[in-house]
Coordinates of C-alpha atoms in Angstrom, one line a residue:
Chain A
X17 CA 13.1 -3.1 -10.5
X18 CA 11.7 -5.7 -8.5
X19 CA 8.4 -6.2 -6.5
X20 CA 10.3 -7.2 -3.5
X21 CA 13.6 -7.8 -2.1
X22 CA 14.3 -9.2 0.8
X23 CA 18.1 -9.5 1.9
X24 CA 19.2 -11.6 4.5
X25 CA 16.1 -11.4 6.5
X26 CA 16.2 -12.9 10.3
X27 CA 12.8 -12.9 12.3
X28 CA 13.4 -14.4 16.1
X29 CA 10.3 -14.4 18.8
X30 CA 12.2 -14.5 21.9
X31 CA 13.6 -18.1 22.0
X32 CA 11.9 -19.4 18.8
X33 CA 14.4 -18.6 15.8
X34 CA 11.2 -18.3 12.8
X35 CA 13.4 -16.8 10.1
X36 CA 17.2 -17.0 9.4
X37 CA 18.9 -15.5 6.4
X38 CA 16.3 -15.2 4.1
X39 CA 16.8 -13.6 0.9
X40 CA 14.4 -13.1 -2.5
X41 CA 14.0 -11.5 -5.5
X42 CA 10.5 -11.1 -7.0
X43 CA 10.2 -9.6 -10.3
X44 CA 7.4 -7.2 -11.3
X45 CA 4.7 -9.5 -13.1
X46 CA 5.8 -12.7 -11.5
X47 CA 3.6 -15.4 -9.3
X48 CA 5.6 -17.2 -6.3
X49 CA 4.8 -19.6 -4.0
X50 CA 6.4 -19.8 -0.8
X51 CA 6.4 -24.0 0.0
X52 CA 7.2 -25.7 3.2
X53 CA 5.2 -27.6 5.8
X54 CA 3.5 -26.4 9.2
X55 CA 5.5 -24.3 11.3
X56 CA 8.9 -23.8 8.3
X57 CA 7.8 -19.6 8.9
X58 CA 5.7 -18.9 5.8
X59 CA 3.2 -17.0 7.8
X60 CA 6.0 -15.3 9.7
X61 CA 7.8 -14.0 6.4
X62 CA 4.1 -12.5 5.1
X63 CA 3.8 -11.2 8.6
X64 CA 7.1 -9.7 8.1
X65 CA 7.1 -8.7 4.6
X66 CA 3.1 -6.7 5.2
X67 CA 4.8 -5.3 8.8
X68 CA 3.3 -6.9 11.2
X69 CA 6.2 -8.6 12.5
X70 CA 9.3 -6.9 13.2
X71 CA 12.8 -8.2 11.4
X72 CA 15.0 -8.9 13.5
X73 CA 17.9 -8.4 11.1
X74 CA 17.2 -7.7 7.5
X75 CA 16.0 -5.5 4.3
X76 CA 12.5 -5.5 3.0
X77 CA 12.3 -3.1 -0.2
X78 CA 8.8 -3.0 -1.7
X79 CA 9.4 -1.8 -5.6
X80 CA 12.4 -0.1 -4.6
X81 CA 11.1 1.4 -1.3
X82 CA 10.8 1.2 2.8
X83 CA 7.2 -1.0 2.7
X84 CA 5.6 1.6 5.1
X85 CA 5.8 4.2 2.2
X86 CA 4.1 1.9 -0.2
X87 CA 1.1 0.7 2.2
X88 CA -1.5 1.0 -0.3
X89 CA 0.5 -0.9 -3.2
X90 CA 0.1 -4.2 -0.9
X91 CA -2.4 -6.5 -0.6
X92 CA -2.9 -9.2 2.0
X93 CA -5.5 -11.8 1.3
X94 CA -5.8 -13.1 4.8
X95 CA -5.8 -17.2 6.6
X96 CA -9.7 -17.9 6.7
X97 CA -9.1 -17.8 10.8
X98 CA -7.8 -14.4 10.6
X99 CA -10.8 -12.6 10.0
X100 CA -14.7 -12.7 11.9
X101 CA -16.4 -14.5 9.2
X102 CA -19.6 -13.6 11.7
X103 CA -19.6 -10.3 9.9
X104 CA -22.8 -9.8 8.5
X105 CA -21.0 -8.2 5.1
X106 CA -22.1 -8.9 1.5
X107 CA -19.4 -9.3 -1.3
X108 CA -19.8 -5.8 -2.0
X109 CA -19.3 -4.8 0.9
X110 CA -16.0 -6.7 1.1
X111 CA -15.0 -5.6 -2.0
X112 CA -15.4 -1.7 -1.2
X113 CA -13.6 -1.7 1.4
X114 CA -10.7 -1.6 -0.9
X115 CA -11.7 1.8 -1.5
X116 CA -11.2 3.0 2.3
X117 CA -8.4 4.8 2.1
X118 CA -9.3 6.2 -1.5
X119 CA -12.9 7.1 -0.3
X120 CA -11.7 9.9 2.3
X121 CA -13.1 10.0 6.1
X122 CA -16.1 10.6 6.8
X123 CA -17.4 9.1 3.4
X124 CA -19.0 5.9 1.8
X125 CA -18.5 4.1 -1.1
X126 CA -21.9 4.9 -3.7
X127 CA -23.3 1.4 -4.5
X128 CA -23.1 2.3 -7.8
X129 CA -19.0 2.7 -7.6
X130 CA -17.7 1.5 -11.5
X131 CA -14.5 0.1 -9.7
X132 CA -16.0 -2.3 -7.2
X133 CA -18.2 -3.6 -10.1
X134 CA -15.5 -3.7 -12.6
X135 CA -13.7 -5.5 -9.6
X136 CA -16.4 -8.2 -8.8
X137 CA -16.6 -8.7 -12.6
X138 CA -12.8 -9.6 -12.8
X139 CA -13.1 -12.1 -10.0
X140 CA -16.0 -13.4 -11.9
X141 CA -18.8 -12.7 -8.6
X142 CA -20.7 -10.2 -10.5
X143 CA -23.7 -12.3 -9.9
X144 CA -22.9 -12.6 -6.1
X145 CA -22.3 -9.4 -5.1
X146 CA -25.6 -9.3 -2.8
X147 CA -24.6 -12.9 -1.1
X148 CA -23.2 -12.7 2.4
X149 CA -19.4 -13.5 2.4
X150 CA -20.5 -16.4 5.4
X151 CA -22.6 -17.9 3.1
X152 CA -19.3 -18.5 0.5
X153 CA -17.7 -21.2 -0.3
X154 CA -14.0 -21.5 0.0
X155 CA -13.1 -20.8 -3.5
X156 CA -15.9 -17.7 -3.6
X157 CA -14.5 -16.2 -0.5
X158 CA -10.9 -16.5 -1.6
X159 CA -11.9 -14.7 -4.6
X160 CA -14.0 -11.7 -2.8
X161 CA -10.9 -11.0 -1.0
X162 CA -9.0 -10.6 -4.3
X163 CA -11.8 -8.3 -5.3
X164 CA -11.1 -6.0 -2.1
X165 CA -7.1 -6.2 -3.4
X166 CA -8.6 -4.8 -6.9
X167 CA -10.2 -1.9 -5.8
X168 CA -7.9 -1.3 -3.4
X169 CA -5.2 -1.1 -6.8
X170 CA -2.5 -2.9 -5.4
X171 CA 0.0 -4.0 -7.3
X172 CA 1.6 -7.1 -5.0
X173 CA -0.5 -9.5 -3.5
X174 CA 0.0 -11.5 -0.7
X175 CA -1.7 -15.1 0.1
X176 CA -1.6 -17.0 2.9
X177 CA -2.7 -20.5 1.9
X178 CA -5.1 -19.8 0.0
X179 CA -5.6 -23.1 -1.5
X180 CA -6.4 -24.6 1.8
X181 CA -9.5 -26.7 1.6
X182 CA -10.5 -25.7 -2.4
X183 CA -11.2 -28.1 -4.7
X184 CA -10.0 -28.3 -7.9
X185 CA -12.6 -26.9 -9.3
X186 CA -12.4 -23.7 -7.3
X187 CA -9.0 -23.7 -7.5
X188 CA -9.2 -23.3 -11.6
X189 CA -11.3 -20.7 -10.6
X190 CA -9.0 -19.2 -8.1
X191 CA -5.5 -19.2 -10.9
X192 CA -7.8 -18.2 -14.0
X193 CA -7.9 -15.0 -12.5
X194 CA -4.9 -15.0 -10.5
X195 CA -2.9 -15.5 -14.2
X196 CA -5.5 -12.6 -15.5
X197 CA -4.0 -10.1 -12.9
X198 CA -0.3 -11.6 -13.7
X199 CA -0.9 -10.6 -17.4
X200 CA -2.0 -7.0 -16.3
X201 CA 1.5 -6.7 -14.7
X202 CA 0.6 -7.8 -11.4
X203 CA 3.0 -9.2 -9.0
X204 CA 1.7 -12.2 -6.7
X205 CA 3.1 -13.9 -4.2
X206 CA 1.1 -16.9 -2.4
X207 CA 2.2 -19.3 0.9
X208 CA 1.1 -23.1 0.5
X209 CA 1.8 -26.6 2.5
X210 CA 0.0 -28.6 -0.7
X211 CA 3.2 -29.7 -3.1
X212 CA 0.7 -30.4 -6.3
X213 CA 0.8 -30.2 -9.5
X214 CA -0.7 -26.4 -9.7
X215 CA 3.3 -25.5 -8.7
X216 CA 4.0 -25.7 -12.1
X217 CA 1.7 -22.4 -13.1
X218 CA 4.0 -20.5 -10.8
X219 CA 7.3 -18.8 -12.2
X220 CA 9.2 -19.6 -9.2
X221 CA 9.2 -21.9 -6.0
X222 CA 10.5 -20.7 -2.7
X223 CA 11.2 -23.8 -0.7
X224 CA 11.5 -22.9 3.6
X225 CA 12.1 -24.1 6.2
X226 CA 13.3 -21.4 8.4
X227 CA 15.6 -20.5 5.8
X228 CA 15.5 -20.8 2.5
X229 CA 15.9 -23.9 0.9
X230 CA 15.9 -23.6 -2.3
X231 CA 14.6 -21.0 -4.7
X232 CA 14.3 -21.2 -8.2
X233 CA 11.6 -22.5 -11.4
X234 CA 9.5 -24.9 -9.8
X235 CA 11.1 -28.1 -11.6
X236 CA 14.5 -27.2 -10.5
X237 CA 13.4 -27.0 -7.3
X238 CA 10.7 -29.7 -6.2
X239 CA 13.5 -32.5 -6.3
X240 CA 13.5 -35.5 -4.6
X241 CA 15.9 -34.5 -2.9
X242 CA 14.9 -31.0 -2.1
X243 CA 11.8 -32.9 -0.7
X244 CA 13.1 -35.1 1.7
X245 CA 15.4 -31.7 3.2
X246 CA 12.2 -29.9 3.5
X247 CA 9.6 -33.2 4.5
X248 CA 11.8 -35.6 5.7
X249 CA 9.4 -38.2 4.1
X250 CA 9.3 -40.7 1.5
X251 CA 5.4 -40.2 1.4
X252 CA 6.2 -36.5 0.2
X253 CA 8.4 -37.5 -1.9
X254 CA 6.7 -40.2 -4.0
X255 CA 3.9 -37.9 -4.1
X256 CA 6.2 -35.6 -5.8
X257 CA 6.7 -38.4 -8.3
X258 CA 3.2 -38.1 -9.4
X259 CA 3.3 -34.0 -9.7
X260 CA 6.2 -34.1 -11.6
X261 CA 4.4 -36.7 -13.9
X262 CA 1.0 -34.7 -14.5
X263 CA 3.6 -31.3 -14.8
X264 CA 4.9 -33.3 -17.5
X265 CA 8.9 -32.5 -16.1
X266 CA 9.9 -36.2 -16.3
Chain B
X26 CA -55.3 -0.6 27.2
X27 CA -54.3 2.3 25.7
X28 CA -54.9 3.9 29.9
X29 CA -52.7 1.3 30.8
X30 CA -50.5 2.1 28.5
X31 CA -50.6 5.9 28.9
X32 CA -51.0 6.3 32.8
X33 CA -47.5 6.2 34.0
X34 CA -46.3 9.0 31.7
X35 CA -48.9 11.3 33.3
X36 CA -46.0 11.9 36.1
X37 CA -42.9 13.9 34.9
X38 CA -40.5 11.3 36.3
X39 CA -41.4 8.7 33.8
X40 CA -41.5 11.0 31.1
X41 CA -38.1 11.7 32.1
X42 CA -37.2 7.8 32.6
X43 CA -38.8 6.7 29.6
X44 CA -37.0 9.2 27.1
X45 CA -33.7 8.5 29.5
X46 CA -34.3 4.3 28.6
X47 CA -34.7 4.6 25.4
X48 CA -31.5 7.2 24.5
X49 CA -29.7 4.0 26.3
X50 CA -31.4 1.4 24.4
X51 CA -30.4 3.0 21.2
X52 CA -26.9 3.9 22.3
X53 CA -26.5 0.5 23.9
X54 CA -28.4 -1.9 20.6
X55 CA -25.4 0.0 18.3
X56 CA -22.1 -1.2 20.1
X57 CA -24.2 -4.6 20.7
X58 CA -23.8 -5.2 17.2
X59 CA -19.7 -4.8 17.1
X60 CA -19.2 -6.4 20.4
X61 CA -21.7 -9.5 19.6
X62 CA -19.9 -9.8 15.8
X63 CA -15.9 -9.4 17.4
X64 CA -17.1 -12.0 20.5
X65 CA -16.1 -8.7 23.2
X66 CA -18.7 -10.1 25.4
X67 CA -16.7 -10.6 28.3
X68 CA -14.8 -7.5 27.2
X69 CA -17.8 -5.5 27.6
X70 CA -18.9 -7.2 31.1
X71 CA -15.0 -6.5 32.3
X72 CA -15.2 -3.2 31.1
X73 CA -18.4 -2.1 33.2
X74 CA -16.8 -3.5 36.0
X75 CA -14.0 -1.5 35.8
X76 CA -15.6 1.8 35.7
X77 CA -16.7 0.9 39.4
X78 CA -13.2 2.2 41.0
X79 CA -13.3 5.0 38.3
X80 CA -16.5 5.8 40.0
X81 CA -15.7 5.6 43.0
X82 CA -12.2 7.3 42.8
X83 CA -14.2 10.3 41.2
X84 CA -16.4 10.2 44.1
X85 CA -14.1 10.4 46.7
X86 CA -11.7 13.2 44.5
X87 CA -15.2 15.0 44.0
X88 CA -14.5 14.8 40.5
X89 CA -17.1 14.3 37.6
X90 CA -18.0 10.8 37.4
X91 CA -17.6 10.7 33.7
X92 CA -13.9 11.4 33.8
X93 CA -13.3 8.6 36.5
X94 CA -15.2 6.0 34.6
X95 CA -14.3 6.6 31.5
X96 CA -10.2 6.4 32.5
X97 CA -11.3 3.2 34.6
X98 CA -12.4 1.9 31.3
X99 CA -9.8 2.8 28.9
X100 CA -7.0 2.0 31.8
X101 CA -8.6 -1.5 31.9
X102 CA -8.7 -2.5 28.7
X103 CA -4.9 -1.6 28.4
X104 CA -4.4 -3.5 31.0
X105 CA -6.1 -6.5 29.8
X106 CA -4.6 -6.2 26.4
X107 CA -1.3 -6.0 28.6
X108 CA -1.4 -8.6 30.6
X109 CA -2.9 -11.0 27.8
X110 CA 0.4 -9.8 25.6
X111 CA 3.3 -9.3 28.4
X112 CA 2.6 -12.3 31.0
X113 CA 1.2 -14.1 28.4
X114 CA -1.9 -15.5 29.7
X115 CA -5.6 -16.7 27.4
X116 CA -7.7 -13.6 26.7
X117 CA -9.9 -14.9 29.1
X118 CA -7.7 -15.3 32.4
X119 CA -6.8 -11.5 31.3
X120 CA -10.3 -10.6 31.2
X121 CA -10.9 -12.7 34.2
X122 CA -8.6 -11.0 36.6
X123 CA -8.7 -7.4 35.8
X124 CA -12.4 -7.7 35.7
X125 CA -13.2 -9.0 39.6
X126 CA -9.4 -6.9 40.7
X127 CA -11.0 -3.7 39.3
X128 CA -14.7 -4.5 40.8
X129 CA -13.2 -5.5 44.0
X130 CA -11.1 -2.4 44.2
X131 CA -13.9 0.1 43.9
X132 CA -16.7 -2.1 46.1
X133 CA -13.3 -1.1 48.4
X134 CA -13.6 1.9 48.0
X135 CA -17.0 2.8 47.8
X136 CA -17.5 0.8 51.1
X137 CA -15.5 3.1 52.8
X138 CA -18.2 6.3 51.3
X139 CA -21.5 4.3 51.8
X140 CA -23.2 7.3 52.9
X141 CA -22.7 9.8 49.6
X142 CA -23.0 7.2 46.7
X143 CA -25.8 4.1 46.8
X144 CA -24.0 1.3 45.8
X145 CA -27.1 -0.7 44.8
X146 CA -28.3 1.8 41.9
X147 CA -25.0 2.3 40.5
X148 CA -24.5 -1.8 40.1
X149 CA -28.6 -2.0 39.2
X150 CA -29.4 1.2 37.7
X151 CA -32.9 3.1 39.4
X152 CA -34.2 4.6 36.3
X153 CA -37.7 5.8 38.3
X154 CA -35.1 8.4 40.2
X155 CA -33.8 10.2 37.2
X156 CA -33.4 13.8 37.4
X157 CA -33.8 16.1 34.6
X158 CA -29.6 16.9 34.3
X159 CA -29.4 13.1 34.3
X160 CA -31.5 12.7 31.4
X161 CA -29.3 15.6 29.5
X162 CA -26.0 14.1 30.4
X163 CA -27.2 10.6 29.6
X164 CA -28.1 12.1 26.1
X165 CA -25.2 13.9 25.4
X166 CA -22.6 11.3 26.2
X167 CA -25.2 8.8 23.6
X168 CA -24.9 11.1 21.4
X169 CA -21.2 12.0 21.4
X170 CA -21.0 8.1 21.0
X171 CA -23.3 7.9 17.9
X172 CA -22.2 10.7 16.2
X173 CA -18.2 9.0 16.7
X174 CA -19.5 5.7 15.3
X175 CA -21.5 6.8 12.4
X176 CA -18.9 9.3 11.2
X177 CA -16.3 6.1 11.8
X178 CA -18.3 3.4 10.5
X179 CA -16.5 2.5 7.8
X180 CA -13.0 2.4 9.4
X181 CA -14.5 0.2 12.8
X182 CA -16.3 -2.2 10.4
X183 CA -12.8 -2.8 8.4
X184 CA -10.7 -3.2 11.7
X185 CA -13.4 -5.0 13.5
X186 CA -13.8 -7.7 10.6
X187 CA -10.1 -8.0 9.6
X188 CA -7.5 -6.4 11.8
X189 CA -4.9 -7.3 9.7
X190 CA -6.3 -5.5 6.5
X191 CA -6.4 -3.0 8.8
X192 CA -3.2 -2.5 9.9
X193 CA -1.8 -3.4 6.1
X194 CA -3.4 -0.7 4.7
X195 CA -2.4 1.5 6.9
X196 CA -5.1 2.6 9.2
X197 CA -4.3 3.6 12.7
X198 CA -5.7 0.2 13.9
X199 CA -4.9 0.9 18.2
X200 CA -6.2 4.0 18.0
X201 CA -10.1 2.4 16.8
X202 CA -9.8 0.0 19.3
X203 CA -8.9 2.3 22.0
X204 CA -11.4 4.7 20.2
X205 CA -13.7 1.7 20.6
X206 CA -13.1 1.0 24.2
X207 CA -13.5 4.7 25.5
X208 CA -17.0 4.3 23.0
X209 CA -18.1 1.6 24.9
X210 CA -17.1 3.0 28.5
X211 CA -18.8 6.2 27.5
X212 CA -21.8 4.3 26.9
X213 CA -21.9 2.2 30.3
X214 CA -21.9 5.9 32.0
X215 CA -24.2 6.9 30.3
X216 CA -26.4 3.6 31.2
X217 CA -25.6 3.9 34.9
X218 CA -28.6 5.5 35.9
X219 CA -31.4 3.0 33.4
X220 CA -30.0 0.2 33.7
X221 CA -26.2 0.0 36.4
X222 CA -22.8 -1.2 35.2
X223 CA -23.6 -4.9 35.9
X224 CA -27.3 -5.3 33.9
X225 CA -25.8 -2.6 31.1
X226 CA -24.0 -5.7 29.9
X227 CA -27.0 -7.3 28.9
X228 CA -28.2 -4.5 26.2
X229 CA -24.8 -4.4 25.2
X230 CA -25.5 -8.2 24.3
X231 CA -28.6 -9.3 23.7
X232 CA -30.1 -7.1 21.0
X233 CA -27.0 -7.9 19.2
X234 CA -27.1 -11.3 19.6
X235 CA -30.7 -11.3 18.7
X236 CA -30.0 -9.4 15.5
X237 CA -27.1 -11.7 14.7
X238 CA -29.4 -14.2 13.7
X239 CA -31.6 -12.4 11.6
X240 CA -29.5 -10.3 9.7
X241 CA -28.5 -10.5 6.2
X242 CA -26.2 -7.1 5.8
X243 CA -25.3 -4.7 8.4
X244 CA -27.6 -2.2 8.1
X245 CA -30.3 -5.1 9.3
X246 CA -28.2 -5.9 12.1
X247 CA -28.2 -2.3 13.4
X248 CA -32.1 -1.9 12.8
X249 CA -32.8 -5.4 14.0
X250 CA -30.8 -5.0 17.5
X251 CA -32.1 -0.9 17.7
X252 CA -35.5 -2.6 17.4
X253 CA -34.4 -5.2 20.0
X254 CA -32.5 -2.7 22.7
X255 CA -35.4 -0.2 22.3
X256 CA -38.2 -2.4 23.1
X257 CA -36.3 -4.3 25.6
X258 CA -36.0 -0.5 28.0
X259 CA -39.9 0.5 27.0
X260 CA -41.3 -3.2 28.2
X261 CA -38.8 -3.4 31.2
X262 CA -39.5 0.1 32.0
X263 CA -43.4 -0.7 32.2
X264 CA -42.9 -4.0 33.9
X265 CA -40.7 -1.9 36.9
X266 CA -43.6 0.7 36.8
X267 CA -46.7 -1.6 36.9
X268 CA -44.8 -4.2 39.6
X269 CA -42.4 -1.6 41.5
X270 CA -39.4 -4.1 40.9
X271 CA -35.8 -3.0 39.8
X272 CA -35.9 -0.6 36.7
X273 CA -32.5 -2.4 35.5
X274 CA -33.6 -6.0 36.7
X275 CA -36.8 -5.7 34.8
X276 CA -35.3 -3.9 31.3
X277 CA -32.4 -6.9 31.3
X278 CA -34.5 -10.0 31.9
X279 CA -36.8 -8.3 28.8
X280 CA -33.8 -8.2 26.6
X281 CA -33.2 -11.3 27.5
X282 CA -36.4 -13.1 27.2
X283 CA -36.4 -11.4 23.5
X284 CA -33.2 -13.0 23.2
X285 CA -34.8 -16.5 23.8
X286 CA -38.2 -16.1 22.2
X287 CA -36.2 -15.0 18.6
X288 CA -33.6 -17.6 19.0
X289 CA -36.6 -20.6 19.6
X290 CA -38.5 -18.8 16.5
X291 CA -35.5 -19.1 14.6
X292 CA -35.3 -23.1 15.6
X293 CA -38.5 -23.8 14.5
X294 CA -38.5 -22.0 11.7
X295 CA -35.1 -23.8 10.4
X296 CA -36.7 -26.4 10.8
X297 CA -40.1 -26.2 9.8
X298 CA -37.9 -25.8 6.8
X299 CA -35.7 -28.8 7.0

């Protein structure tokens, strides 16, 4: 079975066409990223894919099913501009409100919950738990939102450039425990503009620009020539140069 | 001192508008926090606006003023939420036109009935003229507010900080905002007599925005601005006493002054620090 299946999806916003004829296959267990530059409808097909946005034409199946019956299965690790980072919330509190839906109404979460802590633990914040989620750094936050997605059980998750503005540092961080929920089964798919050399930790590459591109293992698809289609750039693509080099494809 | 401090509560009217301030400080200091945090400021000053034709309307269908402020409310934060969506216009035009449309519509109406309603304490507030049923009806519609937000919390601090989670998940994310709105138009009814729909605004503000930069978790916010917003109606309320100036004048420019004083404390503290 797969984790998601889109088939021959087609998102327009009244005179803007942001989708056309997009179909994909993600296996159970696997890590995608969804490539393209600004504006080539990455955030539209997450929008789409968590239902927010409305197909115009199209099939989303979510592990086999209609996504609205498998809500809590999905996780959405949100753009940094997407949510009120004014919010005086620690990183428990971020992470427990993965339990929301679990916790019934009326109900908190005990602040001695084993899940949150086993959660914080995974995402290696143990130590930060009390620390406001303002007071984060990129890489931290990123990783307190994964948290939430633990508790919350899910079993596909859903990034939306989440490697904007880490370093590489934090972005070790980030994949160590992104490839420690990938070996526990779980399926991950993330959006990013950056063509680097982290691509090549990824099991496939979904090239876009308002429809699909190419899709495939990332050193079939980052070509040259897949490049300039997607970038129109020789910057882009001598960059790409150096990726392929540190991947070691060349 | 402690006379000065004791002698207006020897009359029953201030008893009555001092308990009356305070059930609106508290009520008011709460939704301060979520409307500070989610940057509703200008939602909040829209919506008190718009209860004025609610107001009015009730007035002049001799219906309970409740009912008519509190579908003035929700109606015009539809209608924002409308107009900002459908004619696609900034948040702020939206805010900007339903807010005078719906305040010049009931200064219409309620120019036309100048003799049953005063005009001047429901846009001010004249907490020194509260009457016993006031005080009771000022306290129920608080509580029916604090009870909804406590029993909510969790679910408006989720869609308040990230809508989107929200909505992925699967919680019914329009009907907390609405819920929100109809909170928050509850509340400005309930302030009409302390404080009036235009000075309301500024408790629904300031002791958020004073607790804002204080506070480390949420529970500190809440306590901070409660702290803020109760002080803010006791001082003011003193202040209209001792001075005979306008009960809602007086509590607004203390929660405001508050406002000030904390945010220069905070300066020099950061950087005494620096």
């Amino acid at each position: 079975m797969s984790a998601l299946e889109i088939t021959d999806l087609t998102v327009r916003y009244q005179s803007i066409t942001a989708l056309t004829g997009v179909s994909l296959n993600v296996k159970i267990g696997e890590m995608v990223a969804v490539v393209g530059p600004n504006g080539s409808g990455k955030s539209t097909l997450f929008k789409t894919i968590i239902g927010l946005v409305r197909p115009t034409n199209g099939k989303i199946l979510i592990f086999g099913r209609e996504p609205r019956t498998v809500r809590g299965r999905t996780a959405y690790v949100p753009q940094k501009e997407e949510v009120y980072w004014d919010y005086p919330l620690t990183v428990w509190d971020l992470a427990a409100m993965g339990k929301i839906k679990t916790v019934g109404i009326l109900k908190g979460v005990p602040k001695g919950d084993r899940s949150v802590a086993e959660a914080l633990r995974a995402v290696g914040m143990e130590d930060l738990a009390e620390r406001k989620i303002s007071d984060l750094s990129g890489g931290q936050q990123q990783r307190a939102f994964l948290a939430r997605s633990i508790v919350q059980g899910a079993d596909l998750y859903l990034m939306d450039e989440p490697l904007a503005g880490l370093d590489a540092d934090a972005e070790d961080k980030l994949f160590d425990v992104l490839l420690e929920l990938k070996r526990k089964g779980k399926t991950i798919i993330m959006s990013t503009h950056d063509i680097s050399s982290t691509l090549e930790l990824f099991d496939g590459v979904l090239l876009l620009k308002g429809r699909v591109i190419a899709y495939g293992r990332p050193r079939e698809v980052l070509t040259e020539e897949n490049m300039k289609l997607v970038y129109g750039s020789e910057r882009v693509a001598m960059h790409l140069g150096d990726v392929r080099r540190v991947a070691k494809w060349d | 001192m402690i006379q000065l401090l004791l002698e207006p509560f020897q009359y029953n009217f201030m008893q009555i508008a001092l308990v009356t301030s305070i059930v609106v400080g508290i009520v008011t200091s709460i939704l301060s926090c979520f409307i500070v945090i989610r940057g509703w400021a200008l939602l909040g000053d829209a919506i008190s606006h718009s209860v004025l034709p609610g107001i009015a309307i009730a007035v002049a269908l001799n219906v309970p003023l409740v009912i008519g402020a509190l579908v003035a409310g929700i109606g015009s934060s539809l209608l924002i939420g409308y107009t900002e969506t459908k004619f696609k216009v900034r948040n702020d035009t939206a805010i900007g036109i339903v807010l005078t449309g719906a305040f010049a519509l009931g200064l219409v109406i309620l120019s036309r009935l100048r003799p049953t309603v005063d005009i001047f304490h429901v846009l001010f507030g004249n907490v020194l003229g509260v009457t016993y049923d006031e005080l009771l009806f000022t306290s129920a519609s608080a509580s029916i507010v604090l009870i909804i937000v406590g029993l909510f919390m969790k679910e408006i601090v989720v869609y308040t900080f990230d809508p989107i989670y929200a909505k992925v998940i699967g919680l019914p994310a329009s009907l907390i905002h609405y819920m929100l709105m109809s909170l928050l138009s509850l509340c400005i009814v309930a302030s009409i007599q302390t404080a009036g729909i235009i000075l309301v605004v500024s408790l629904l503000i300031a002791p958020g925005a004073t607790a804002y930069m204080f506070a480390g978790r949420m529970s500190q916010m809440f306590s901070i601005s409660l702290l803020a917003g109760v002080v803010s109606v006791i001082i003011g309320l003193y202040i209209s006493y001792y001075f005979a100036v306008s009960s809602g004048g007086a509590i607004a420019l203390v929660a405001t002054l508050i406002f000030f004083v904390s945010s220069m404390v905070k300066l020099l503290r950061t950087s005494a620090l620096r």
